[in-house]
PDB file of C-alpha atoms in Angstrom:
ATOM      1  CA  ILE A1199     -59.696 114.819  17.845  1.00 88.00           C
ATOM      2  CA  LEU A1200     -62.357 116.908  15.837  1.00 92.00           C
ATOM      3  CA  ALA A1201     -62.784 119.222  19.418  1.00 94.00           C
ATOM      4  CA  PHE A1202     -59.202 119.953  19.775  1.00 95.00           C
ATOM      5  CA  ARG A1203     -59.297 120.802  15.736  1.00 94.00           C
ATOM      6  CA  GLN A1204     -62.264 122.946  16.600  1.00 96.00           C
ATOM      7  CA  GLY A1205     -60.497 124.736  19.508  1.00 96.00           C
ATOM      8  CA  GLY A1206     -57.482 125.285  17.584  1.00 96.00           C
ATOM      9  CA  LEU A1207     -59.443 127.254  14.578  1.00 97.00           C
ATOM     10  CA  GLU A1208     -61.225 129.238  17.304  1.00 97.00           C
ATOM     11  CA  CYS A1209     -57.645 130.226  18.807  1.00 97.00           C
ATOM     12  CA  MET A1210     -56.404 131.076  15.262  1.00 97.00           C
ATOM     13  CA  GLU A1211     -59.343 133.167  14.800  1.00 96.00           C
ATOM     14  CA  ASN A1212     -58.805 134.784  18.067  1.00 97.00           C
ATOM     15  CA  GLY A1213     -55.266 135.392  17.407  1.00 96.00           C
ATOM     16  CA  ASP A1214     -53.890 133.457  20.028  1.00 97.00           C
ATOM     17  CA  TYR A1215     -51.589 131.185  17.785  1.00 97.00           C
ATOM     18  CA  ASP A1216     -49.797 129.553  20.798  1.00 96.00           C
ATOM     19  CA  GLY A1217     -53.100 128.201  21.816  1.00 97.00           C
ATOM     20  CA  ALA A1218     -53.593 127.296  18.421  1.00 97.00           C
ATOM     21  CA  VAL A1219     -50.803 125.137  18.101  1.00 97.00           C
ATOM     22  CA  ALA A1220     -51.317 123.202  21.572  1.00 96.00           C
ATOM     23  CA  ALA A1221     -54.849 122.665  20.527  1.00 96.00           C
ATOM     24  CA  PHE A1222     -53.280 121.176  17.205  1.00 96.00           C
ATOM     25  CA  ASP A1223     -50.854 119.056  19.247  1.00 95.00           C
ATOM     26  CA  GLY A1224     -53.371 117.337  21.459  1.00 95.00           C
ATOM     27  CA  ALA A1225     -55.638 116.744  18.290  1.00 94.00           C
ATOM     28  CA  LEU A1226     -52.394 114.849  16.773  1.00 93.00           C
ATOM     29  CA  GLY A1227     -51.843 113.408  20.197  1.00 91.00           C
ATOM     30  CA  SER A1228     -55.467 111.985  20.294  1.00 90.00           C
ATOM     31  CA  SER A1229     -54.983 110.156  17.176  1.00 82.00           C
ATOM     32  CA  GLY A1230     -53.332 107.221  18.377  1.00 79.00           C
ATOM     33  CA  GLY A1231     -50.672 107.168  15.804  1.00 76.00           C
ATOM     34  CA  ARG A1232     -53.161 106.845  12.930  1.00 79.00           C
ATOM     35  CA  ILE A1233     -52.025 109.240  10.416  1.00 85.00           C
ATOM     36  CA  GLY A1234     -55.114 110.398   7.650  1.00 90.00           C
ATOM     37  CA  GLN A1235     -56.129 113.293   5.786  1.00 92.00           C
ATOM     38  CA  LEU A1236     -58.053 114.569   8.815  1.00 93.00           C
ATOM     39  CA  GLN A1237     -54.700 114.700  10.770  1.00 93.00           C
ATOM     40  CA  ILE A1238     -52.606 116.084   7.652  1.00 95.00           C
ATOM     41  CA  ASP A1239     -55.129 118.798   7.530  1.00 95.00           C
ATOM     42  CA  ILE A1240     -54.161 119.413  10.931  1.00 96.00           C
ATOM     43  CA  CYS A1241     -50.656 119.697  10.319  1.00 96.00           C
ATOM     44  CA  TYR A1242     -51.081 122.370   7.675  1.00 97.00           C
ATOM     45  CA  TYR A1243     -53.481 124.712  10.154  1.00 97.00           C
ATOM     46  CA  LYS A1244     -50.626 123.655  12.907  1.00 97.00           C
ATOM     47  CA  ALA A1245     -47.653 125.200  10.235  1.00 97.00           C
ATOM     48  CA  ALA A1246     -49.813 128.222   9.635  1.00 97.00           C
ATOM     49  CA  ALA A1247     -50.398 128.963  13.335  1.00 97.00           C
ATOM     50  CA  GLN A1248     -46.612 128.574  14.064  1.00 97.00           C
ATOM     51  CA  TYR A1249     -45.868 131.178  11.224  1.00 97.00           C
ATOM     52  CA  ALA A1250     -48.429 133.471  12.413  1.00 96.00           C
ATOM     53  CA  SER A1251     -46.743 133.086  16.205  1.00 96.00           C
ATOM     54  CA  GLY A1252     -43.615 134.054  14.448  1.00 95.00           C
ATOM     55  CA  ASP A1253     -42.065 130.845  14.994  1.00 97.00           C
ATOM     56  CA  ILE A1254     -41.087 130.216  11.544  1.00 97.00           C
ATOM     57  CA  MET A1255     -38.621 127.513  12.259  1.00 97.00           C
ATOM     58  CA  SER A1256     -41.220 125.120  13.644  1.00 97.00           C
ATOM     59  CA  ALA A1257     -43.477 125.788  11.048  1.00 98.00           C
ATOM     60  CA  ILE A1258     -40.564 124.417   8.592  1.00 98.00           C
ATOM     61  CA  ASP A1259     -40.272 121.580  10.590  1.00 97.00           C
ATOM     62  CA  THR A1260     -43.889 120.975  10.587  1.00 97.00           C
ATOM     63  CA  CYS A1261     -43.935 120.869   6.746  1.00 98.00           C
ATOM     64  CA  THR A1262     -41.047 118.789   6.541  1.00 97.00           C
ATOM     65  CA  ALA A1263     -42.839 116.027   8.602  1.00 95.00           C
ATOM     66  CA  LEU A1264     -45.322 116.221   6.185  1.00 95.00           C
ATOM     67  CA  ILE A1265     -43.242 115.700   3.397  1.00 96.00           C
ATOM     68  CA  ASP A1266     -41.261 113.139   5.156  1.00 95.00           C
ATOM     69  CA  TYR A1267     -44.383 111.021   5.647  1.00 93.00           C
ATOM     70  CA  ARG A1268     -45.776 111.775   1.890  1.00 93.00           C
ATOM     71  CA  LYS A1269     -42.776 112.486  -0.789  1.00 94.00           C
ATOM     72  CA  LYS A1270     -45.239 114.056  -3.270  1.00 96.00           C
ATOM     73  CA  GLU A1271     -47.206 116.335  -1.078  1.00 96.00           C
ATOM     74  CA  THR A1272     -47.369 119.153  -3.160  1.00 97.00           C
ATOM     75  CA  ASP A1273     -48.887 121.897  -1.012  1.00 97.00           C
ATOM     76  CA  ALA A1274     -46.242 120.628   1.817  1.00 98.00           C
ATOM     77  CA  TYR A1275     -43.332 121.781  -0.753  1.00 98.00           C
ATOM     78  CA  TYR A1276     -45.196 124.560  -1.928  1.00 98.00           C
ATOM     79  CA  MET A1277     -45.857 125.882   1.939  1.00 98.00           C
ATOM     80  CA  ARG A1278     -42.124 125.261   3.076  1.00 98.00           C
ATOM     81  CA  GLY A1279     -40.917 127.013   0.165  1.00 98.00           C
ATOM     82  CA  CYS A1280     -42.590 129.900   1.353  1.00 98.00           C
ATOM     83  CA  LEU A1281     -41.806 129.809   5.008  1.00 98.00           C
ATOM     84  CA  LEU A1282     -37.946 129.184   3.632  1.00 98.00           C
ATOM     85  CA  LEU A1283     -38.283 132.669   1.561  1.00 97.00           C
ATOM     86  CA  ALA A1284     -39.386 134.248   5.003  1.00 95.00           C
ATOM     87  CA  ALA A1285     -36.580 132.833   6.743  1.00 96.00           C
ATOM     88  CA  GLY A1286     -34.025 133.874   4.385  1.00 96.00           C
ATOM     89  CA  ASP A1287     -33.215 130.515   2.568  1.00 98.00           C
ATOM     90  CA  ALA A1288     -34.054 131.203  -1.315  1.00 97.00           C
ATOM     91  CA  GLU A1289     -32.247 128.375  -2.874  1.00 97.00           C
ATOM     92  CA  GLY A1290     -34.191 125.803  -0.657  1.00 98.00           C
ATOM     93  CA  ALA A1291     -37.273 127.926  -1.378  1.00 98.00           C
ATOM     94  CA  LYS A1292     -36.541 127.757  -4.957  1.00 97.00           C
ATOM     95  CA  GLU A1293     -35.858 123.738  -4.526  1.00 98.00           C
ATOM     96  CA  ASP A1294     -39.102 123.021  -2.793  1.00 98.00           C
ATOM     97  CA  PHE A1295     -41.031 125.051  -5.595  1.00 98.00           C
ATOM     98  CA  SER A1296     -39.705 122.940  -8.107  1.00 98.00           C
ATOM     99  CA  ASN A1297     -40.980 119.877  -6.496  1.00 98.00           C
ATOM    100  CA  ALA A1298     -44.257 121.363  -5.822  1.00 98.00           C
ATOM    101  CA  VAL A1299     -44.466 121.863  -9.542  1.00 98.00           C
ATOM    102  CA  LYS A1300     -43.059 118.640 -10.572  1.00 97.00           C
ATOM    103  CA  TYR A1301     -45.538 116.435  -8.404  1.00 97.00           C
ATOM    104  CA  ARG A1302     -48.631 119.121  -9.682  1.00 97.00           C
ATOM    105  CA  PRO A1303     -47.650 120.312 -13.052  1.00 97.00           C
ATOM    106  CA  ASP A1304     -51.319 121.140 -14.221  1.00 97.00           C
ATOM    107  CA  ASP A1305     -52.046 123.957 -11.596  1.00 98.00           C
ATOM    108  CA  TYR A1306     -51.989 127.198 -12.765  1.00 98.00           C
ATOM    109  CA  GLU A1307     -52.592 128.845  -9.239  1.00 97.00           C
ATOM    110  CA  LEU A1308     -49.714 126.677  -7.827  1.00 98.00           C
ATOM    111  CA  TYR A1309     -47.353 128.827 -10.671  1.00 98.00           C
ATOM    112  CA  ILE A1310     -48.909 132.041 -10.117  1.00 98.00           C
ATOM    113  CA  GLY A1311     -48.757 131.797  -6.397  1.00 98.00           C
ATOM    114  CA  ILE A1312     -44.798 130.643  -6.530  1.00 98.00           C
ATOM    115  CA  TYR A1313     -44.082 133.681  -9.117  1.00 98.00           C
ATOM    116  CA  GLU A1314     -45.826 136.275  -6.422  1.00 98.00           C
ATOM    117  CA  HIS A1315     -43.665 134.955  -3.280  1.00 98.00           C
ATOM    118  CA  LEU A1316     -40.748 135.206  -5.459  1.00 98.00           C
ATOM    119  CA  ALA A1317     -41.304 138.359  -6.902  1.00 97.00           C
ATOM    120  CA  ASP A1318     -42.002 139.786  -3.246  1.00 97.00           C
ATOM    121  CA  ALA A1319     -38.619 138.473  -2.193  1.00 97.00           C
ATOM    122  CA  ASN A1320     -36.929 140.598  -4.739  1.00 97.00           C
ATOM    123  CA  LEU A1321     -36.472 137.287  -7.097  1.00 97.00           C
ATOM    124  CA  LYS A1322     -39.270 138.278 -10.013  1.00 96.00           C
ATOM    125  CA  GLU A1323     -36.914 136.736 -12.926  1.00 96.00           C
ATOM    126  CA  ASP A1324     -36.799 133.141 -11.108  1.00 97.00           C
ATOM    127  CA  GLY A1325     -40.368 133.762 -10.646  1.00 97.00           C
ATOM    128  CA  ALA A1326     -41.312 134.485 -14.387  1.00 98.00           C
ATOM    129  CA  LYS A1327     -39.616 131.026 -15.105  1.00 97.00           C
ATOM    130  CA  TYR A1328     -42.352 129.537 -13.415  1.00 97.00           C
ATOM    131  CA  LEU A1329     -45.301 131.831 -15.024  1.00 98.00           C
ATOM    132  CA  ASN A1330     -43.974 130.457 -18.612  1.00 97.00           C
ATOM    133  CA  ASP A1331     -43.518 127.291 -17.371  1.00 97.00           C
ATOM    134  CA  ALA A1332     -47.161 127.284 -17.085  1.00 98.00           C
ATOM    135  CA  PHE A1333     -48.170 127.856 -20.740  1.00 97.00           C
ATOM    136  CA  SER A1334     -46.966 123.900 -20.930  1.00 96.00           C
ATOM    137  CA  ILE A1335     -50.816 123.605 -19.392  1.00 96.00           C
ATOM    138  CA  LYS A1336     -52.812 122.782 -22.551  1.00 90.00           C
ATOM    139  CA  GLY A1337     -56.978 123.411 -22.490  1.00 94.00           C
ATOM    140  CA  ASP A1338     -59.593 125.886 -24.265  1.00 96.00           C
ATOM    141  CA  GLU A1339     -61.659 125.905 -21.400  1.00 97.00           C
ATOM    142  CA  ALA A1340     -62.787 129.344 -19.954  1.00 98.00           C
ATOM    143  CA  ASP A1341     -60.765 128.931 -16.880  1.00 97.00           C
ATOM    144  CA  ASP A1342     -57.846 128.021 -19.312  1.00 98.00           C
ATOM    145  CA  PHE A1343     -58.119 131.288 -20.817  1.00 98.00           C
ATOM    146  CA  ALA A1344     -58.387 133.250 -17.851  1.00 98.00           C
ATOM    147  CA  TYR A1345     -55.356 131.765 -16.198  1.00 98.00           C
ATOM    148  CA  ARG A1346     -53.401 132.442 -19.366  1.00 98.00           C
ATOM    149  CA  GLY A1347     -54.320 135.740 -19.293  1.00 98.00           C
ATOM    150  CA  GLU A1348     -53.356 136.373 -16.029  1.00 98.00           C
ATOM    151  CA  ILE A1349     -50.097 135.064 -16.702  1.00 98.00           C
ATOM    152  CA  TYR A1350     -49.652 137.416 -19.768  1.00 98.00           C
ATOM    153  CA  PHE A1351     -50.813 140.304 -17.497  1.00 98.00           C
ATOM    154  CA  LEU A1352     -48.091 139.282 -14.921  1.00 98.00           C
ATOM    155  CA  LEU A1353     -45.526 139.452 -17.410  1.00 97.00           C
ATOM    156  CA  GLY A1354     -46.165 142.479 -18.816  1.00 97.00           C
ATOM    157  CA  GLU A1355     -47.529 141.298 -22.083  1.00 97.00           C
ATOM    158  CA  ASN A1356     -50.435 143.126 -22.405  1.00 97.00           C
ATOM    159  CA  GLY A1357     -51.451 142.841 -25.908  1.00 97.00           C
ATOM    160  CA  ASN A1358     -51.527 138.682 -25.411  1.00 98.00           C
ATOM    161  CA  ALA A1359     -53.320 139.370 -22.103  1.00 98.00           C
ATOM    162  CA  LEU A1360     -56.010 140.749 -23.368  1.00 98.00           C
ATOM    163  CA  SER A1361     -56.756 138.378 -25.740  1.00 98.00           C
ATOM    164  CA  GLU A1362     -56.567 135.647 -23.812  1.00 98.00           C
ATOM    165  CA  LEU A1363     -58.738 137.537 -21.319  1.00 98.00           C
ATOM    166  CA  LYS A1364     -61.572 138.828 -23.620  1.00 97.00           C
ATOM    167  CA  THR A1365     -62.199 135.317 -24.858  1.00 98.00           C
ATOM    168  CA  ALA A1366     -62.333 133.965 -21.206  1.00 98.00           C
ATOM    169  CA  VAL A1367     -65.390 136.399 -20.657  1.00 97.00           C
ATOM    170  CA  GLU A1368     -66.698 135.280 -23.716  1.00 97.00           C
ATOM    171  CA  LYS A1369     -66.649 131.700 -22.505  1.00 97.00           C
ATOM    172  CA  GLY A1370     -68.082 132.485 -19.311  1.00 95.00           C
ATOM    173  CA  SER A1371     -65.494 133.189 -17.156  1.00 96.00           C
ATOM    174  CA  VAL A1372     -66.391 135.711 -14.082  1.00 95.00           C
ATOM    175  CA  GLU A1373     -63.220 135.734 -12.700  1.00 95.00           C
ATOM    176  CA  ALA A1374     -61.355 137.121 -16.232  1.00 97.00           C
ATOM    177  CA  ASN A1375     -63.612 140.394 -15.421  1.00 97.00           C
ATOM    178  CA  LEU A1376     -61.291 141.329 -12.617  1.00 97.00           C
ATOM    179  CA  THR A1377     -57.930 140.779 -14.228  1.00 97.00           C
ATOM    180  CA  LEU A1378     -59.424 142.261 -17.206  1.00 97.00           C
ATOM    181  CA  ALA A1379     -60.349 145.374 -15.094  1.00 97.00           C
ATOM    182  CA  GLN A1380     -56.861 145.387 -13.696  1.00 97.00           C
ATOM    183  CA  LEU A1381     -55.085 145.251 -16.960  1.00 98.00           C
ATOM    184  CA  TYR A1382     -57.627 148.053 -18.628  1.00 98.00           C
ATOM    185  CA  GLY A1383     -56.474 150.632 -15.486  1.00 97.00           C
ATOM    186  CA  ALA A1384     -52.956 149.511 -15.890  1.00 96.00           C
ATOM    187  CA  MET A1385     -53.431 150.519 -19.462  1.00 96.00           C
ATOM    188  CA  GLY A1386     -55.403 153.695 -18.724  1.00 97.00           C
ATOM    189  CA  ASP A1387     -58.446 152.860 -19.813  1.00 97.00           C
ATOM    190  CA  THR A1388     -60.452 153.621 -16.857  1.00 97.00           C
ATOM    191  CA  GLN A1389     -64.000 153.739 -18.240  1.00 97.00           C
ATOM    192  CA  MET A1390     -63.273 149.805 -19.348  1.00 97.00           C
ATOM    193  CA  ALA A1391     -61.918 148.986 -16.385  1.00 98.00           C
ATOM    194  CA  GLU A1392     -65.434 150.100 -14.418  1.00 98.00           C
ATOM    195  CA  THR A1393     -67.276 148.529 -16.878  1.00 97.00           C
ATOM    196  CA  CYS A1394     -65.100 144.948 -15.913  1.00 97.00           C
ATOM    197  CA  TYR A1395     -65.139 145.655 -12.311  1.00 96.00           C
ATOM    198  CA  GLN A1396     -69.236 146.061 -12.550  1.00 96.00           C
ATOM    199  CA  ALA A1397     -69.347 143.199 -14.381  1.00 95.00           C
ATOM    200  CA  TYR A1398     -67.261 141.251 -11.776  1.00 96.00           C
ATOM    201  CA  THR A1399     -69.266 142.580  -9.090  1.00 94.00           C
ATOM    202  CA  ALA A1400     -72.508 141.923 -10.126  1.00 94.00           C
ATOM    203  CA  SER A1401     -71.787 138.179 -10.741  1.00 88.00           C
ATOM    204  CA  GLY A1402     -71.988 137.998  -6.724  1.00 85.00           C
ATOM    205  CA  LYS A1403     -68.141 136.346  -6.644  1.00 75.00           C
TER     206      LYS A1403
END
């Protein structure tokens, strides 16, 4: 199974997505009916390869099979939601996104990712609801301030974004410098933007 999986990954790296799907099918077929984390991992790669090959509906089916096996599989709901958006099924996508956050309500990146996909699909207002829901996550660690700052920035609330991001940097968040640089750039302060970019790149991230 590991050899098939590695072969599939190599096919993906080389742009041979049909070959990757065949290899991942081989890996799953050699599992003897067992389903563990490795098999689930392979299913995600298979769905990604199917999408990359242009076979969106098969990728959706692969995600559906994951959800049928694990009813609370957040990543499968999220991935299927993105695929449904690509297929033009906005309502189905929003239902999947709703389930994704229901089963993982404390993941800032999940809310931001959903927003970005909805915004790209000209559903920015729907996406903004997820950003606002993310404020229900409580925390006072550096990452909490960094994510809240990024969310405020995406919402266009630059004053709140600046406050949160500065606090995040003070608390040691390297990533906050990148968002802070983008914020300063949007505000027209190119000197501060450059300073923050330099702080981010100097960290080695």
